CSV table of C-alpha atoms in Angstrom, one decimal:
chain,number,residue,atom,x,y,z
W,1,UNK,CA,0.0,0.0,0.0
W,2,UNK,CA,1.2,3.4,-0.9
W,3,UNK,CA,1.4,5.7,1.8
W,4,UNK,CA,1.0,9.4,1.4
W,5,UNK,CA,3.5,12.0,2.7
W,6,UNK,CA,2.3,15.3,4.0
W,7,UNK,CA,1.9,17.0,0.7
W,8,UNK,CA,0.0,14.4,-0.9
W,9,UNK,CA,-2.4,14.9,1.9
W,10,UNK,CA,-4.6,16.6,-0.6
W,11,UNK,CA,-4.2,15.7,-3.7
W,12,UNK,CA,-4.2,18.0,-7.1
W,13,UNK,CA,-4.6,17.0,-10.8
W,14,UNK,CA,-6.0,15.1,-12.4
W,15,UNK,CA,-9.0,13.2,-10.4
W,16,UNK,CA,-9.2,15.5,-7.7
W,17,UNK,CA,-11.3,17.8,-7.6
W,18,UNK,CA,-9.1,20.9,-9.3
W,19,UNK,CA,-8.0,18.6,-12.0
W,20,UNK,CA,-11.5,17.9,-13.6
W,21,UNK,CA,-13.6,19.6,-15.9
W,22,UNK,CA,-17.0,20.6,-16.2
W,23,UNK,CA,-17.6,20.1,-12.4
W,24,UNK,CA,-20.8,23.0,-11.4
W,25,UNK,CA,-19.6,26.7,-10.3
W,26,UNK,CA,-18.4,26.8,-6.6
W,27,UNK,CA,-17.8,22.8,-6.6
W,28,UNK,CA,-14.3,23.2,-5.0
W,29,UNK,CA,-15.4,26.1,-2.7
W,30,UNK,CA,-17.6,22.9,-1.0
W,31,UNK,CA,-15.8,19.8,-1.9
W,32,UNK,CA,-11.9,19.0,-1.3
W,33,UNK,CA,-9.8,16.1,-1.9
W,34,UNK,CA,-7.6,14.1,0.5
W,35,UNK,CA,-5.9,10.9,1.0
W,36,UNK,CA,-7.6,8.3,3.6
W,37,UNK,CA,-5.3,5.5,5.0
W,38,UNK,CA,-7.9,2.7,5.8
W,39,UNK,CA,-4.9,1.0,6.8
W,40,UNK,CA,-5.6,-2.0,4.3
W,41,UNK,CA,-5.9,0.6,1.0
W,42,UNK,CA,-5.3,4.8,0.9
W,43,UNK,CA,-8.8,6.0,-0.7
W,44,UNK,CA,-9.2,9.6,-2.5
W,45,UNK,CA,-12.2,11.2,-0.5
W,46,UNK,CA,-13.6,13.9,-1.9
W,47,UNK,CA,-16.1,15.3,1.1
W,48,UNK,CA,-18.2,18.8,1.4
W,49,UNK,CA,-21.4,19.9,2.7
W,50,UNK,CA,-23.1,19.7,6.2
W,51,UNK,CA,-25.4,17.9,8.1
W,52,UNK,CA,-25.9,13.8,8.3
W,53,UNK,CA,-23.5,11.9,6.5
W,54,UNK,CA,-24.4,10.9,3.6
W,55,UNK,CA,-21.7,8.1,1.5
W,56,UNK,CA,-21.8,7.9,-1.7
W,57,UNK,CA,-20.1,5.1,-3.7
W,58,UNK,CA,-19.2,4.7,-7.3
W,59,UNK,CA,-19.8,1.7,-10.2
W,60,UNK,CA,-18.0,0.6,-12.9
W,61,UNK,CA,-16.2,2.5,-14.9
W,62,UNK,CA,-16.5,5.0,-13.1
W,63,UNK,CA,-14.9,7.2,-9.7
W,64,UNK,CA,-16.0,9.9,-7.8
W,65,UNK,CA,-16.8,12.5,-10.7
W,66,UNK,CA,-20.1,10.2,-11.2
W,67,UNK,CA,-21.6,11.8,-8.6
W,68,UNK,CA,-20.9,15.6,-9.9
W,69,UNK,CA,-24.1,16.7,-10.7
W,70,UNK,CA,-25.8,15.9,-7.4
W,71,UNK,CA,-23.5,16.7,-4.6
W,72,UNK,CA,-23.9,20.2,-4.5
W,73,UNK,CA,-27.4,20.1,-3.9
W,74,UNK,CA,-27.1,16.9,-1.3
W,75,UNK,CA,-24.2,18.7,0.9
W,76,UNK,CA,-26.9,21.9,1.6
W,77,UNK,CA,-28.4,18.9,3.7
W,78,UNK,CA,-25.5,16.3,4.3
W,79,UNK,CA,-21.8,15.6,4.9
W,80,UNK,CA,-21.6,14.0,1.4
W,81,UNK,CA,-18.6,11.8,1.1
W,82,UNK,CA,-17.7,10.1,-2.0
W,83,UNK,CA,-14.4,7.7,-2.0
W,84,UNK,CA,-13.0,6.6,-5.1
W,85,UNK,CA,-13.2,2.6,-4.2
W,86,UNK,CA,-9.9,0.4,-4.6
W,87,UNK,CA,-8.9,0.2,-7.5
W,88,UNK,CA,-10.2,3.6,-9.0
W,89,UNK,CA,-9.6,6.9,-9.8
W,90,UNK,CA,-6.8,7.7,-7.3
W,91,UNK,CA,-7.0,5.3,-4.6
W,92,UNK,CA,-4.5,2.7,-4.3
W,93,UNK,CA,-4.6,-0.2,-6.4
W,94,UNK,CA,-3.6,-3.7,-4.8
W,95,UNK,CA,-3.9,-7.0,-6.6
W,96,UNK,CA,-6.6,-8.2,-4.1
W,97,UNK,CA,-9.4,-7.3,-1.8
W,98,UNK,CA,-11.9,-6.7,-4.9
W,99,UNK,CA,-15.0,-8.8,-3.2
W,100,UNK,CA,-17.6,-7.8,-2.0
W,101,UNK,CA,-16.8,-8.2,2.0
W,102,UNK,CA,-13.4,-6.6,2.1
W,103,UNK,CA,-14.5,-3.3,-0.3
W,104,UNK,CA,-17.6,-2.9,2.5
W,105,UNK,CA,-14.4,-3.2,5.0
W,106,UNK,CA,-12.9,-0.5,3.5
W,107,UNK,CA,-15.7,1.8,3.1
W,108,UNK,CA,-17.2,1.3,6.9
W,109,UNK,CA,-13.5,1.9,8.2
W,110,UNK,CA,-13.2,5.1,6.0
W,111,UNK,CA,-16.8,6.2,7.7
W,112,UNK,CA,-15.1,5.3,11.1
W,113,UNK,CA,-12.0,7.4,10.6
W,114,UNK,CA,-14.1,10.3,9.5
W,115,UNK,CA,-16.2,10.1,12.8
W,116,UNK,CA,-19.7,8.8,11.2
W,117,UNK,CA,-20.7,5.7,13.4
W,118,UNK,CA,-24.0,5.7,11.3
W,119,UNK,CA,-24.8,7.2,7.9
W,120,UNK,CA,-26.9,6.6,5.0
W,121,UNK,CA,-25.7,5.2,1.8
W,122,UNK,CA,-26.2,5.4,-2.1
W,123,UNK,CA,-24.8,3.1,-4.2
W,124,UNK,CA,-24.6,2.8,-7.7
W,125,UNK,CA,-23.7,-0.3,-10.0
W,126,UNK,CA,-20.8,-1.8,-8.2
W,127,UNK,CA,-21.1,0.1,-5.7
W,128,UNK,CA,-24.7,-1.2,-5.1
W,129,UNK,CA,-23.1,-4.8,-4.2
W,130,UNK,CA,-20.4,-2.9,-1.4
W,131,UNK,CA,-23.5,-1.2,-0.6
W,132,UNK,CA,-25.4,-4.1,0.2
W,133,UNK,CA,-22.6,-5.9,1.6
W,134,UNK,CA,-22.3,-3.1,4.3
W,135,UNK,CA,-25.6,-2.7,5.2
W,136,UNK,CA,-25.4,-6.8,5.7
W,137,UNK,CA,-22.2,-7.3,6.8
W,138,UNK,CA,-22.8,-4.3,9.4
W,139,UNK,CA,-26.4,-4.4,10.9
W,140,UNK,CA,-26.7,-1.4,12.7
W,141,UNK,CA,-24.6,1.2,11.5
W,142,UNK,CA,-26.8,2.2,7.9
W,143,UNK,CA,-29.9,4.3,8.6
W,144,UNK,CA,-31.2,3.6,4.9
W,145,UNK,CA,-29.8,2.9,1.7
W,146,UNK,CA,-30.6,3.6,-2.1
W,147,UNK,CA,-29.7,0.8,-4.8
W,148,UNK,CA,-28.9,2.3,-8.1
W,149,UNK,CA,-29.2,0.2,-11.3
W,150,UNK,CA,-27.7,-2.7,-10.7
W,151,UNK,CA,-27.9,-6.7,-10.0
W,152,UNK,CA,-25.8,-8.0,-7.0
W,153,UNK,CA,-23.8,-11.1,-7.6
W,154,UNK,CA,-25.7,-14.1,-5.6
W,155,UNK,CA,-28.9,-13.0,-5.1
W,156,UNK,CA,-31.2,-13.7,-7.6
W,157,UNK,CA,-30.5,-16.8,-10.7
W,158,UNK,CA,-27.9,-15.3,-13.0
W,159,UNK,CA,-29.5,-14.8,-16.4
W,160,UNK,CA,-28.9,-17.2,-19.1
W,161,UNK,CA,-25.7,-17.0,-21.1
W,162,UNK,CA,-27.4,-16.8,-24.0
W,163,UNK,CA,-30.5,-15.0,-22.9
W,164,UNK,CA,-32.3,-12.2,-25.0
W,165,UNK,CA,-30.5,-9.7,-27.2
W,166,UNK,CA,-31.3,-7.1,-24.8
W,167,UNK,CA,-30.3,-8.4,-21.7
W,168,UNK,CA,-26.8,-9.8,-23.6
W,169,UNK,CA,-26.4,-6.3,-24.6
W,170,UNK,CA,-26.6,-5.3,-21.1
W,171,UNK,CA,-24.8,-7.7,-19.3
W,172,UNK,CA,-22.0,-9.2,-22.1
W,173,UNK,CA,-19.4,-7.5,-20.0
W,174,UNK,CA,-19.8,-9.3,-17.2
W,175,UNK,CA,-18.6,-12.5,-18.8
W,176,UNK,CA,-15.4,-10.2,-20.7
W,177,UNK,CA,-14.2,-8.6,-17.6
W,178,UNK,CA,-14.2,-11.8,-15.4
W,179,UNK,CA,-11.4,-13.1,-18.2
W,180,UNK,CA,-7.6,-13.4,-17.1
W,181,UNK,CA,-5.4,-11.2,-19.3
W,182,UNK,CA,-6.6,-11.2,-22.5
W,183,UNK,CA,-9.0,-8.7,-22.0
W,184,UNK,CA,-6.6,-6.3,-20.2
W,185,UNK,CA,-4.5,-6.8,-23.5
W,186,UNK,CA,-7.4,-6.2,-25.7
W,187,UNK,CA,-8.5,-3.1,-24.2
W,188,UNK,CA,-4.9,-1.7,-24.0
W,189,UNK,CA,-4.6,1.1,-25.9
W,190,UNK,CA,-8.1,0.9,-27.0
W,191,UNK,CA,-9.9,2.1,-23.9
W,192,UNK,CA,-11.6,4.6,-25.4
W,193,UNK,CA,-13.2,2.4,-27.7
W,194,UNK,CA,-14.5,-0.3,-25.2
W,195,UNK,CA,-15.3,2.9,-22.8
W,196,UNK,CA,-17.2,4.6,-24.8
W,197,UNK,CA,-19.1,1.4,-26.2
W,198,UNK,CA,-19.9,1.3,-22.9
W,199,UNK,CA,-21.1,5.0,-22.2
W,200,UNK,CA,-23.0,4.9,-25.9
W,201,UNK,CA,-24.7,1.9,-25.4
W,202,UNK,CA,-26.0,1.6,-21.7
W,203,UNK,CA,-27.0,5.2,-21.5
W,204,UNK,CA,-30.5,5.8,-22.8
W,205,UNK,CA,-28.7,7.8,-26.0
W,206,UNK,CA,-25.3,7.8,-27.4
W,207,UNK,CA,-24.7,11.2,-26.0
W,208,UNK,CA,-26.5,10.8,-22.9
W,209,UNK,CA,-22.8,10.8,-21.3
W,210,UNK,CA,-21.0,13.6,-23.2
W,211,UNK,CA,-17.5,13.0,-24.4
W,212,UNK,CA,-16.2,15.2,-22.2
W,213,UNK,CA,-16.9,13.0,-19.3
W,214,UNK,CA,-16.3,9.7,-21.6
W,215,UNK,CA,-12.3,11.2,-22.0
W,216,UNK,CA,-12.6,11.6,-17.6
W,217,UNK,CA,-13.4,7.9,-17.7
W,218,UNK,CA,-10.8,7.0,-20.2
W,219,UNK,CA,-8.0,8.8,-18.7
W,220,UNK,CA,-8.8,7.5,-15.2
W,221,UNK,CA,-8.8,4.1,-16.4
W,222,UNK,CA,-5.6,4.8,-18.4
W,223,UNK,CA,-3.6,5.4,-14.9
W,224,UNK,CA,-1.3,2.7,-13.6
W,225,UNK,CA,-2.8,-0.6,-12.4
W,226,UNK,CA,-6.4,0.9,-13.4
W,227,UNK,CA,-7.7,-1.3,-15.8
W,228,UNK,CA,-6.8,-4.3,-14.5
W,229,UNK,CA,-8.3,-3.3,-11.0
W,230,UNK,CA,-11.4,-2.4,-12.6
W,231,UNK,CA,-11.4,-6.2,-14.1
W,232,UNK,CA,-10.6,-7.5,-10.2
W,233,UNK,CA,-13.9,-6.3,-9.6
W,234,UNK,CA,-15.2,-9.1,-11.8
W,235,UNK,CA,-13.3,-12.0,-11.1
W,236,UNK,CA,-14.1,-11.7,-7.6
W,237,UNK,CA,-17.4,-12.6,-8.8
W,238,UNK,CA,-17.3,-16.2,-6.9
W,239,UNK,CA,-16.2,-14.9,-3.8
W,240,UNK,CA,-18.6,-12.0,-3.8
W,241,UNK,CA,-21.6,-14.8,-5.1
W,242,UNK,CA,-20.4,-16.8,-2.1
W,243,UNK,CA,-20.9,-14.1,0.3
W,244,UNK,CA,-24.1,-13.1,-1.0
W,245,UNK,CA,-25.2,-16.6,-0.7
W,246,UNK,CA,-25.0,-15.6,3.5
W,247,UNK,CA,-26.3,-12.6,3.4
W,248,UNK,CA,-29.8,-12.9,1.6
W,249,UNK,CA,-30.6,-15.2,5.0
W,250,UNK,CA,-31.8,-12.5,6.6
W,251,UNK,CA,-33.1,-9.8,4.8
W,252,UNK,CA,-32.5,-6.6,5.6
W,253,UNK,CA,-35.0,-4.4,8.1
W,254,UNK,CA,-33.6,-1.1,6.9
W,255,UNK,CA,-36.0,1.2,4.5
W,256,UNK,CA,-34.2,0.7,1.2
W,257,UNK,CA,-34.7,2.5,-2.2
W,258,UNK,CA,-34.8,1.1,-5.3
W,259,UNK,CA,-33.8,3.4,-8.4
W,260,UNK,CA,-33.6,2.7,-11.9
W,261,UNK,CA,-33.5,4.1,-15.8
W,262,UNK,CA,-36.6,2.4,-17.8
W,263,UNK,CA,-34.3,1.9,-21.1
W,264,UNK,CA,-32.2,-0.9,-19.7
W,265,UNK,CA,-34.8,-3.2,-18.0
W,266,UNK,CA,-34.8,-1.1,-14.9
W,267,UNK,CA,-38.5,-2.7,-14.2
W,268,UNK,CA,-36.5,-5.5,-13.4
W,269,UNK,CA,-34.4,-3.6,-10.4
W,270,UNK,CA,-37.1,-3.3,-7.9
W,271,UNK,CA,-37.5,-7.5,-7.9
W,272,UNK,CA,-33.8,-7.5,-7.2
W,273,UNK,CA,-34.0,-5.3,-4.4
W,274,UNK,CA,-37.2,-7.0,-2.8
W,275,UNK,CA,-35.7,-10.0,-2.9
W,276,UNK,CA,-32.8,-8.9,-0.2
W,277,UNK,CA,-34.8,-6.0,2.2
W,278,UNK,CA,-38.3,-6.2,3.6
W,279,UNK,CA,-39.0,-2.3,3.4
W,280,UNK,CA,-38.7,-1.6,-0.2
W,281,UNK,CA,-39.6,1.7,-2.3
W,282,UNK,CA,-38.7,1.5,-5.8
W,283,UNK,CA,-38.4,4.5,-8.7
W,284,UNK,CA,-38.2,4.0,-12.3
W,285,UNK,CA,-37.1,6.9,-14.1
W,286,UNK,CA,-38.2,7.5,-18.0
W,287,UNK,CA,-35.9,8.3,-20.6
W,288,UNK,CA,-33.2,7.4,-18.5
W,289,UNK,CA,-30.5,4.1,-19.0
W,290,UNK,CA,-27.7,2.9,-16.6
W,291,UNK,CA,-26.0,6.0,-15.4
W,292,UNK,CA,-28.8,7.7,-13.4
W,293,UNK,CA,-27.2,10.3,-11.8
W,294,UNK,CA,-25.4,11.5,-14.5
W,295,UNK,CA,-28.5,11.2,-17.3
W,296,UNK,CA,-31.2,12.7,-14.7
W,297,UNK,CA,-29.9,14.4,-11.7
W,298,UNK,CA,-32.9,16.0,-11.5
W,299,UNK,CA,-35.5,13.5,-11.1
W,300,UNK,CA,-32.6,11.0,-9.5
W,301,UNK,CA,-32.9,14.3,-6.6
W,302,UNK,CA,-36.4,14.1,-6.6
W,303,UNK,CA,-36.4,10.4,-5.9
W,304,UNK,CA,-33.6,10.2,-2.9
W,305,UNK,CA,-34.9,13.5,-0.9
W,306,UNK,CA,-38.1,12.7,0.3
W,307,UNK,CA,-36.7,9.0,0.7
W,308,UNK,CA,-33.5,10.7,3.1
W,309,UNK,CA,-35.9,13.2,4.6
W,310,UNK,CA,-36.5,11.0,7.8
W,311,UNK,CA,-33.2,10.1,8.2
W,312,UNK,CA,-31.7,13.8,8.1
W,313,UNK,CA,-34.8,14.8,10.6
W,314,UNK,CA,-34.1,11.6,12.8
W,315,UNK,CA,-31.3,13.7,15.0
């Protein structure tokens, strides 16, 4: 694990929060970066705002910047704290620790050291699984938690391998980035291709995520040891299926939200999230794909506030 010295205490360039564009006027005036030492993985934490905390945690291929559009408007109510998760953006990047149970390790330490025993979370695509795994791993410490757009290894059947063309359009990735080496030395060099396939085709338009964010993406996953973290993620699949198998048990008491873009099958999210929790509201937003909170900040606001409201009143 890398260590930071005192001037890397908070960080510049590119990936913080002075070395990315397009962020909304006054972000850094709220929002800073700095190093966290877990003391298993250093983590990039961007945090601002006031009030509750509020974590917010990222999915693939994506960091902290995900989250751009609606943490100005959560930090006039919360302490919004988004970590770049191992393996992304400028966290470390070890050769382990990419399940499920060890990434919810990282992310409930992180809240420790920060001085939040209890917090709400939100998370979004991989981060939906650490989510989950928190929230189950750690009874007692989440208020509530929102599940963005995802499935979670191990709880409901896997669809078929050779399913319908729309769920293989959505899912195909899965079954690349769980593969040892080759795809690393396929996507070398060409991330911007298999990126922005990815952007183009699981947004609800092509453009949905504009190319200026698409080259953020790129770039991030063009530092050191990124792209082959970001494949960890998926062939810790087993491990995290394993865990999972555990967890759904005992389903979760907490109020949990369930939030989802209608182009993709997002329908389909609420069943997934019913199947793990027992107090379960779900959202389906229209016109919207994969990336919710950077396609409809907006109407992904509208959905989490009045779901947070009794948490940030609870005192």
């Amino acid at each position: 694990m890398t260590t930071a010295s005192p001037h890397e205490a908070q960080p510049t360039g590119f990936g913080s929060v002075t070395g990315v564009p397009d962020l909304p006027a006054g972000f850094p005036d709220v929002f800073s970066s700095r190093y966290m030492d877990t003391g298993s993985v250093r983590l990039h934490t961007v945090t601002g705002g006031q009030g509750p905390a509020l974590l917010l945690i990222s999915g693939w291929p994506q960091f902290w910047y995900q989250w751009r559009h609606v943490m100005l408007p959560l930090a006039e109510q919360y302490t919004v704290v988004v970590a770049d998760p191992r393996g992304t953006g400028l966290s470390d990047k070890p050769s382990t620790g990419y399940d499920s149970a060890t990434c919810a390790q990282d992310f409930h330490q992180l809240m420790s050291l920060l001085g939040h025993d209890r917090f709400a979370v939100v998370g979004h695509d991989i981060g939906m699984w650490t989510s989950y795994a928190m929230a189950a791993d750690a009874p007692g410490r989440i208020h509530r938690m929102a599940l963005v757009d995802a499935i979670i290894p191990g709880i409901l059947p896997s669809p078929p391998l050779l399913g319908d063309r729309r769920t293989s359009d959505f899912l195909w990735h899965f079954n690349f980035n769980r593969a040892h080496d080759i795809n690393e030395q396929l996507v070398q060099g060409r991330e911007h291709l298999y990126l922005g396939h990815q952007f183009a085709t699981k947004a609800a338009t092509p453009t949905a995520i504009p190319s200026t964010a698409v080259d953020v993406y790129v770039q991030a996953m063009r530092l050191p040891g990124a792209l082959r973290a970001s494949f960890e993620y998926y062939r810790a699949i087993d491990a995290t299926i394993t865990q999972s198998a555990l967890r759904k048990k005992t389903k979760l008491t907490i109020p949990v939200l369930s939030v989802a873009g209608d182009a993709l099958g997002g329908e389909n999210m609420e069943n997934e999230v019913r199947s793990l929790a027992d107090d379960v509201s779900s959202v389906v937003i229209p016109n919207c794909g994969h990336f919710v909170p950077e396609e409809a900040p907006e109407a992904f606001l509208n959905a989490l506030r009045p779901f947070l409201e009794t948490y940030r009143t609870a005192g």
